[in-house]
PDB file of C-alpha atoms in Angstrom:
ATOM      1  CA  ASP A   8       6.497  12.416  14.747  1.00 63.00           C
ATOM      2  CA  ALA A   9       5.552  13.937  11.356  1.00 81.00           C
ATOM      3  CA  GLY A  10       4.751  10.664   9.590  1.00 93.00           C
ATOM      4  CA  VAL A  11       5.828  10.105   5.931  1.00 96.00           C
ATOM      5  CA  ILE A  12       5.951  13.560   4.054  1.00 97.00           C
ATOM      6  CA  GLN A  13       5.284  13.808   0.423  1.00 97.00           C
ATOM      7  CA  SER A  14       5.448  16.344  -1.892  1.00 97.00           C
ATOM      8  CA  PRO A  15       3.449  17.918  -3.895  1.00 97.00           C
ATOM      9  CA  ARG A  16       0.144  16.378  -3.003  1.00 96.00           C
ATOM     10  CA  HIS A  17      -1.316  17.189  -6.314  1.00 97.00           C
ATOM     11  CA  GLU A  18       0.111  17.891  -9.809  1.00 97.00           C
ATOM     12  CA  VAL A  19      -1.530  18.665 -13.138  1.00 97.00           C
ATOM     13  CA  THR A  20       1.325  18.640 -15.984  1.00 97.00           C
ATOM     14  CA  GLU A  21       0.975  18.086 -19.553  1.00 97.00           C
ATOM     15  CA  MET A  22       2.453  15.036 -21.953  1.00 97.00           C
ATOM     16  CA  GLY A  23       5.537  15.249 -22.325  1.00 97.00           C
ATOM     17  CA  GLN A  24       6.962  17.493 -19.366  1.00 97.00           C
ATOM     18  CA  GLU A  25       9.037  16.378 -16.371  1.00 97.00           C
ATOM     19  CA  VAL A  26       7.508  15.426 -12.935  1.00 98.00           C
ATOM     20  CA  THR A  27       9.221  15.016  -9.808  1.00 98.00           C
ATOM     21  CA  LEU A  28       7.924  13.386  -6.773  1.00 98.00           C
ATOM     22  CA  ARG A  29       9.270  13.833  -3.619  1.00 98.00           C
ATOM     23  CA  CYS A  30       9.198  12.053  -0.350  1.00 98.00           C
ATOM     24  CA  LYS A  31      10.785  12.509   3.156  1.00 98.00           C
ATOM     25  CA  PRO A  32      10.396   9.177   5.124  1.00 97.00           C
ATOM     26  CA  ILE A  33      10.049   8.735   8.979  1.00 95.00           C
ATOM     27  CA  SER A  34      13.295   9.222  10.891  1.00 95.00           C
ATOM     28  CA  GLY A  35      15.386   6.423  11.877  1.00 92.00           C
ATOM     29  CA  HIS A  36      13.433   4.169   9.204  1.00 93.00           C
ATOM     30  CA  ASN A  37      16.097   2.568   6.569  1.00 92.00           C
ATOM     31  CA  SER A  38      13.635   0.921   4.125  1.00 92.00           C
ATOM     32  CA  LEU A  39      11.653   3.218   1.854  1.00 94.00           C
ATOM     33  CA  PHE A  40       9.074   2.510  -0.844  1.00 93.00           C
ATOM     34  CA  TRP A  41       7.369   4.145  -3.950  1.00 96.00           C
ATOM     35  CA  TYR A  42       3.795   2.445  -4.767  1.00 95.00           C
ATOM     36  CA  ARG A  43       1.339   3.436  -7.553  1.00 96.00           C
ATOM     37  CA  GLN A  44      -2.281   2.964  -7.508  1.00 95.00           C
ATOM     38  CA  THR A  45      -4.604   3.216 -10.148  1.00 93.00           C
ATOM     39  CA  MET A  46      -8.428   1.890 -10.780  1.00 88.00           C
ATOM     40  CA  MET A  47      -7.079  -0.515 -12.904  1.00 88.00           C
ATOM     41  CA  ARG A  48      -4.194  -1.926 -11.699  1.00 88.00           C
ATOM     42  CA  GLY A  49      -4.663  -1.432  -7.890  1.00 89.00           C
ATOM     43  CA  LEU A  50      -1.546  -0.841  -5.504  1.00 91.00           C
ATOM     44  CA  GLU A  51       1.846  -1.669  -7.264  1.00 91.00           C
ATOM     45  CA  LEU A  52       5.053  -1.489  -6.110  1.00 91.00           C
ATOM     46  CA  LEU A  53       7.526   0.171  -8.113  1.00 94.00           C
ATOM     47  CA  ILE A  54      10.889   0.408  -6.138  1.00 93.00           C
ATOM     48  CA  TYR A  55      12.386  -0.140  -2.946  1.00 91.00           C
ATOM     49  CA  PHE A  56      15.540   1.246  -1.209  1.00 93.00           C
ATOM     50  CA  ASN A  57      17.346  -0.145   2.076  1.00 91.00           C
ATOM     51  CA  ASN A  58      19.780   1.900   3.666  1.00 93.00           C
ATOM     52  CA  ASN A  59      19.550   4.009   0.448  1.00 94.00           C
ATOM     53  CA  VAL A  60      20.418   1.296  -1.813  1.00 94.00           C
ATOM     54  CA  PRO A  61      17.769   0.350  -4.612  1.00 93.00           C
ATOM     55  CA  ILE A  62      17.091  -3.537  -3.872  1.00 89.00           C
ATOM     56  CA  ASP A  63      14.758  -4.064  -6.343  1.00 86.00           C
ATOM     57  CA  ASP A  64      13.552  -1.724  -9.404  1.00 90.00           C
ATOM     58  CA  SER A  65      11.313  -4.428 -11.032  1.00 87.00           C
ATOM     59  CA  GLY A  66       8.201  -2.546 -11.064  1.00 89.00           C
ATOM     60  CA  MET A  67       9.249   0.715 -12.429  1.00 93.00           C
ATOM     61  CA  PRO A  68       7.259   0.821 -15.423  1.00 86.00           C
ATOM     62  CA  GLU A  69       9.868   1.828 -18.305  1.00 84.00           C
ATOM     63  CA  ASP A  70      12.783   3.790 -18.676  1.00 90.00           C
ATOM     64  CA  ARG A  71      10.831   7.166 -18.199  1.00 95.00           C
ATOM     65  CA  PHE A  72      10.926   6.703 -14.460  1.00 97.00           C
ATOM     66  CA  SER A  73      13.736   6.613 -12.244  1.00 97.00           C
ATOM     67  CA  ALA A  74      14.386   6.838  -8.523  1.00 97.00           C
ATOM     68  CA  LYS A  75      16.791   8.302  -6.131  1.00 97.00           C
ATOM     69  CA  MET A  76      17.749   8.223  -2.558  1.00 97.00           C
ATOM     70  CA  PRO A  77      20.711  10.537  -1.847  1.00 96.00           C
ATOM     71  CA  ASN A  78      20.510  10.238   1.510  1.00 95.00           C
ATOM     72  CA  ALA A  79      18.333   8.813   4.438  1.00 94.00           C
ATOM     73  CA  SER A  80      16.155  11.441   4.578  1.00 95.00           C
ATOM     74  CA  PHE A  81      14.964  12.524   0.756  1.00 96.00           C
ATOM     75  CA  SER A  82      14.023  10.179  -2.003  1.00 98.00           C
ATOM     76  CA  THR A  83      12.827  11.493  -5.176  1.00 98.00           C
ATOM     77  CA  LEU A  84      10.549   9.443  -8.030  1.00 98.00           C
ATOM     78  CA  LYS A  85      11.089  11.108 -11.716  1.00 98.00           C
ATOM     79  CA  ILE A  86       9.290  10.550 -14.576  1.00 97.00           C
ATOM     80  CA  GLN A  87      10.346  11.853 -17.777  1.00 96.00           C
ATOM     81  CA  PRO A  88       8.936  12.445 -20.489  1.00 96.00           C
ATOM     82  CA  SER A  89       5.437  12.355 -18.701  1.00 96.00           C
ATOM     83  CA  GLU A  90       2.507  10.346 -20.289  1.00 96.00           C
ATOM     84  CA  PRO A  91      -1.388  10.434 -19.842  1.00 96.00           C
ATOM     85  CA  ARG A  92      -1.287   6.878 -18.758  1.00 95.00           C
ATOM     86  CA  ASP A  93       1.365   7.818 -15.950  1.00 96.00           C
ATOM     87  CA  SER A  94      -2.034   9.559 -14.339  1.00 97.00           C
ATOM     88  CA  ALA A  95      -2.288   8.227 -10.864  1.00 97.00           C
ATOM     89  CA  VAL A  96      -1.604   8.406  -7.141  1.00 97.00           C
ATOM     90  CA  TYR A  97       2.043   7.917  -5.883  1.00 98.00           C
ATOM     91  CA  PHE A  98       2.275   6.690  -2.466  1.00 97.00           C
ATOM     92  CA  CYS A  99       5.631   6.747  -0.396  1.00 96.00           C
ATOM     93  CA  ALA A 100       6.176   4.372   2.715  1.00 94.00           C
ATOM     94  CA  SER A 101       9.147   3.299   4.726  1.00 93.00           C
ATOM     95  CA  SER A 102       9.558   1.162   7.521  1.00 90.00           C
ATOM     96  CA  TYR A 103      12.250   0.260  10.331  1.00 87.00           C
ATOM     97  CA  GLY A 104      14.514  -3.177  10.108  1.00 67.00           C
ATOM     98  CA  VAL A 105      15.154  -5.473   7.320  1.00 55.00           C
ATOM     99  CA  LEU A 106      12.175  -8.063   7.295  1.00 57.00           C
ATOM    100  CA  GLN A 107       8.324  -8.039   8.489  1.00 60.00           C
ATOM    101  CA  GLU A 108       8.048  -4.580   9.458  1.00 74.00           C
ATOM    102  CA  THR A 109       4.932  -2.655   9.366  1.00 83.00           C
ATOM    103  CA  GLN A 110       5.318   0.127   6.593  1.00 87.00           C
ATOM    104  CA  TYR A 111       3.823   3.355   6.893  1.00 92.00           C
ATOM    105  CA  PHE A 112       2.218   5.384   3.789  1.00 94.00           C
ATOM    106  CA  GLY A 113       2.467   8.868   3.288  1.00 96.00           C
ATOM    107  CA  PRO A 114      -0.695  10.929   1.825  1.00 95.00           C
ATOM    108  CA  GLY A 115       0.188  10.263  -1.602  1.00 96.00           C
ATOM    109  CA  THR A 116       0.685  12.513  -4.694  1.00 97.00           C
ATOM    110  CA  ARG A 117      -2.075  12.752  -7.108  1.00 97.00           C
ATOM    111  CA  LEU A 118      -0.585  13.010 -10.750  1.00 98.00           C
ATOM    112  CA  LEU A 119      -2.844  14.325 -13.483  1.00 97.00           C
ATOM    113  CA  VAL A 120      -1.072  14.073 -17.318  1.00 97.00           C
ATOM    114  CA  LEU A 121      -2.942  15.884 -19.586  1.00 97.00           C
TER     115      LEU A 121
ATOM    116  CA  LYS B   9       4.649 -14.368  -8.281  1.00 72.00           C
ATOM    117  CA  ASN B  10       2.236 -14.597  -5.004  1.00 75.00           C
ATOM    118  CA  GLU B  11      -1.299 -14.441  -6.288  1.00 87.00           C
ATOM    119  CA  VAL B  12      -3.492 -12.364  -3.654  1.00 93.00           C
ATOM    120  CA  GLU B  13      -7.162 -12.860  -3.825  1.00 95.00           C
ATOM    121  CA  GLN B  14      -9.832 -10.917  -1.676  1.00 96.00           C
ATOM    122  CA  SER B  15     -13.197 -11.728  -1.055  1.00 96.00           C
ATOM    123  CA  PRO B  16     -15.817  -9.661  -1.283  1.00 97.00           C
ATOM    124  CA  GLN B  17     -15.034  -7.076  -3.861  1.00 95.00           C
ATOM    125  CA  ASN B  18     -18.044  -4.981  -2.106  1.00 97.00           C
ATOM    126  CA  LEU B  19     -19.941  -5.122   1.048  1.00 98.00           C
ATOM    127  CA  THR B  20     -22.510  -3.119   2.338  1.00 98.00           C
ATOM    128  CA  ALA B  21     -24.051  -3.913   5.814  1.00 98.00           C
ATOM    129  CA  GLN B  22     -26.059  -2.268   8.403  1.00 98.00           C
ATOM    130  CA  GLU B  23     -24.438  -0.333  11.323  1.00 98.00           C
ATOM    131  CA  GLY B  24     -23.638  -3.128  14.166  1.00 97.00           C
ATOM    132  CA  GLU B  25     -23.428  -6.058  12.015  1.00 98.00           C
ATOM    133  CA  PHE B  26     -20.411  -8.216  12.140  1.00 98.00           C
ATOM    134  CA  ILE B  27     -18.248  -7.882   9.394  1.00 98.00           C
ATOM    135  CA  THR B  28     -15.735 -10.501   7.749  1.00 98.00           C
ATOM    136  CA  ILE B  29     -13.357  -9.835   4.834  1.00 98.00           C
ATOM    137  CA  ASN B  30     -11.508 -12.464   3.401  1.00 98.00           C
ATOM    138  CA  CYS B  31      -7.775 -13.095   1.883  1.00 97.00           C
ATOM    139  CA  SER B  32      -6.097 -16.052   0.176  1.00 96.00           C
ATOM    140  CA  TYR B  33      -2.814 -15.816  -1.273  1.00 94.00           C
ATOM    141  CA  SER B  34      -0.846 -18.744  -3.540  1.00 89.00           C
ATOM    142  CA  VAL B  35       2.606 -19.208  -2.246  1.00 84.00           C
ATOM    143  CA  GLY B  36       3.971 -19.133   1.602  1.00 83.00           C
ATOM    144  CA  ILE B  37       4.470 -15.746   2.903  1.00 87.00           C
ATOM    145  CA  SER B  38       6.728 -14.379   5.440  1.00 85.00           C
ATOM    146  CA  ALA B  39       4.003 -11.883   6.634  1.00 90.00           C
ATOM    147  CA  LEU B  40       0.413 -10.639   5.635  1.00 94.00           C
ATOM    148  CA  HIS B  41      -0.633  -7.086   6.292  1.00 93.00           C
ATOM    149  CA  TRP B  42      -4.084  -5.650   6.145  1.00 96.00           C
ATOM    150  CA  LEU B  43      -4.103  -2.101   5.243  1.00 95.00           C
ATOM    151  CA  GLN B  44      -7.169   0.470   5.293  1.00 96.00           C
ATOM    152  CA  GLN B  45      -7.679   3.247   2.703  1.00 95.00           C
ATOM    153  CA  HIS B  46     -10.063   6.105   3.655  1.00 90.00           C
ATOM    154  CA  PRO B  47     -12.579   7.516   1.183  1.00 85.00           C
ATOM    155  CA  GLY B  48     -10.000  10.335   1.249  1.00 82.00           C
ATOM    156  CA  GLY B  49      -7.274   8.167   0.084  1.00 83.00           C
ATOM    157  CA  GLY B  50      -5.105   7.851   2.973  1.00 89.00           C
ATOM    158  CA  ILE B  51      -3.461   4.425   3.682  1.00 92.00           C
ATOM    159  CA  VAL B  52      -3.239   2.840   7.117  1.00 91.00           C
ATOM    160  CA  SER B  53      -1.674  -0.157   8.194  1.00 90.00           C
ATOM    161  CA  LEU B  54      -4.046  -1.990  10.510  1.00 93.00           C
ATOM    162  CA  PHE B  55      -2.166  -5.494  11.281  1.00 92.00           C
ATOM    163  CA  MET B  56       0.815  -7.335  10.315  1.00 91.00           C
ATOM    164  CA  LEU B  57       0.758 -10.962  11.222  1.00 91.00           C
ATOM    165  CA  SER B  58       2.260 -14.206  10.418  1.00 90.00           C
ATOM    166  CA  SER B  59       0.432 -16.495  12.584  1.00 92.00           C
ATOM    167  CA  GLY B  60      -2.318 -16.835  14.918  1.00 93.00           C
ATOM    168  CA  LYS B  61      -4.383 -13.856  15.648  1.00 96.00           C
ATOM    169  CA  LYS B  62      -4.249 -10.475  16.720  1.00 95.00           C
ATOM    170  CA  LYS B  63      -6.855  -7.761  18.031  1.00 95.00           C
ATOM    171  CA  HIS B  64      -6.724  -4.063  18.298  1.00 92.00           C
ATOM    172  CA  GLY B  65     -10.354  -2.377  19.753  1.00 95.00           C
ATOM    173  CA  ARG B  66     -13.440  -4.063  17.175  1.00 97.00           C
ATOM    174  CA  LEU B  67     -10.833  -5.180  14.752  1.00 97.00           C
ATOM    175  CA  ILE B  68      -9.544  -8.937  14.486  1.00 97.00           C
ATOM    176  CA  ALA B  69      -7.223 -10.420  12.061  1.00 97.00           C
ATOM    177  CA  THR B  70      -6.484 -14.245  11.867  1.00 97.00           C
ATOM    178  CA  ILE B  71      -4.432 -16.051   9.774  1.00 96.00           C
ATOM    179  CA  ASN B  72      -3.969 -19.897   8.550  1.00 95.00           C
ATOM    180  CA  ILE B  73      -0.640 -20.455   7.516  1.00 92.00           C
ATOM    181  CA  GLN B  74      -1.326 -24.131   6.061  1.00 93.00           C
ATOM    182  CA  GLU B  75      -4.465 -22.977   4.270  1.00 94.00           C
ATOM    183  CA  LYS B  76      -3.185 -19.789   3.174  1.00 94.00           C
ATOM    184  CA  HIS B  77      -5.955 -17.780   4.274  1.00 96.00           C
ATOM    185  CA  SER B  78      -6.527 -14.553   6.270  1.00 97.00           C
ATOM    186  CA  SER B  79      -9.701 -13.132   7.670  1.00 98.00           C
ATOM    187  CA  LEU B  80      -9.957  -9.605   8.965  1.00 98.00           C
ATOM    188  CA  HIS B  81     -13.156  -9.364  11.205  1.00 98.00           C
ATOM    189  CA  ILE B  82     -15.088  -6.182  12.486  1.00 98.00           C
ATOM    190  CA  THR B  83     -17.144  -6.429  15.432  1.00 97.00           C
ATOM    191  CA  ALA B  84     -20.388  -3.895  16.244  1.00 97.00           C
ATOM    192  CA  SER B  85     -19.491  -2.097  12.931  1.00 97.00           C
ATOM    193  CA  HIS B  86     -19.746   1.738  12.298  1.00 97.00           C
ATOM    194  CA  PRO B  87     -20.236   4.198   9.598  1.00 96.00           C
ATOM    195  CA  ARG B  88     -16.930   5.263  10.048  1.00 95.00           C
ATOM    196  CA  ASP B  89     -15.381   1.813   9.181  1.00 96.00           C
ATOM    197  CA  SER B  90     -16.395   2.494   5.787  1.00 97.00           C
ATOM    198  CA  ALA B  91     -13.202   2.385   3.833  1.00 97.00           C
ATOM    199  CA  VAL B  92     -11.273  -0.045   1.324  1.00 96.00           C
ATOM    200  CA  TYR B  93      -9.585  -2.897   3.004  1.00 97.00           C
ATOM    201  CA  ILE B  94      -6.595  -3.992   1.732  1.00 96.00           C
ATOM    202  CA  CYS B  95      -4.659  -7.484   1.823  1.00 96.00           C
ATOM    203  CA  ALA B  96      -1.143  -7.757   0.896  1.00 93.00           C
ATOM    204  CA  VAL B  97       1.717 -10.172   1.732  1.00 92.00           C
ATOM    205  CA  THR B  98       5.641 -10.191   2.030  1.00 87.00           C
ATOM    206  CA  ASN B  99       7.297 -13.222   0.312  1.00 81.00           C
ATOM    207  CA  PHE B 100      10.405 -14.720   2.103  1.00 78.00           C
ATOM    208  CA  GLY B 101      13.673 -12.804   1.799  1.00 74.00           C
ATOM    209  CA  ASN B 102      12.192  -9.411   0.836  1.00 71.00           C
ATOM    210  CA  GLU B 103      10.034  -6.588   1.968  1.00 70.00           C
ATOM    211  CA  LYS B 104       8.052  -6.390  -0.967  1.00 78.00           C
ATOM    212  CA  LEU B 105       4.187  -6.111  -0.779  1.00 82.00           C
ATOM    213  CA  THR B 106       2.306  -7.846  -2.878  1.00 89.00           C
ATOM    214  CA  PHE B 107      -1.137  -6.583  -2.852  1.00 92.00           C
ATOM    215  CA  GLY B 108      -4.878  -7.914  -3.001  1.00 93.00           C
ATOM    216  CA  THR B 109      -7.605  -5.602  -4.948  1.00 90.00           C
ATOM    217  CA  GLY B 110      -9.190  -4.609  -2.217  1.00 94.00           C
ATOM    218  CA  THR B 111     -12.611  -4.847  -0.436  1.00 97.00           C
ATOM    219  CA  ARG B 112     -15.033  -1.720  -0.367  1.00 96.00           C
ATOM    220  CA  LEU B 113     -16.822  -1.909   2.850  1.00 97.00           C
ATOM    221  CA  THR B 114     -19.994   0.596   3.284  1.00 97.00           C
ATOM    222  CA  ILE B 115     -21.445   0.592   6.274  1.00 97.00           C
ATOM    223  CA  ILE B 116     -25.407   2.248   6.388  1.00 97.00           C
ATOM    224  CA  PRO B 117     -26.169   4.158   9.748  1.00 95.00           C
TER     225      PRO B 117
END
């Protein structure tokens, strides 16, 4: 199994540009999570999906952030327009089952907004 | 909102020492997770537990539901155990993880 796949691994962009992060969960997993990690705030849940449906997006910082999961094998997190304070590592994780299941993390995307 | 606290924030020990990292939370949970984040940034799930104790190799995790407290123990610590250890909890009724701030462990040869 390839594990959770994220792309790109690194992204450097200028303020105001659109950024799209991509995630492919582990095959067969039906829950997908987007997290953000910064030095100041640690790990934070942004949004999670179950069976491709967004369940809780209360962690999404503001309207500049949006996430989609068009099918069971692909999800995107988009930031438009990007700002320097969005610089962080963004992790995607997936799990199987409804509750209390181990989450498997992708390698993360390190985003730098100049 | 569940408050998750870890202690200590930083821990340096000599190779071979027995290590204990603590985690406490404020509201009843459905499960508690211990994660390991390597210096390169990758995150690995070590344990998920809702009661009692789990053991994997040199790692042991315990949880006391009544006291809302969990501990992660490492026996015969090794420099490769150097990492940030993160406690996280899931609340009843959903899969959201609430994270502690992490404990940075450094094992000196």
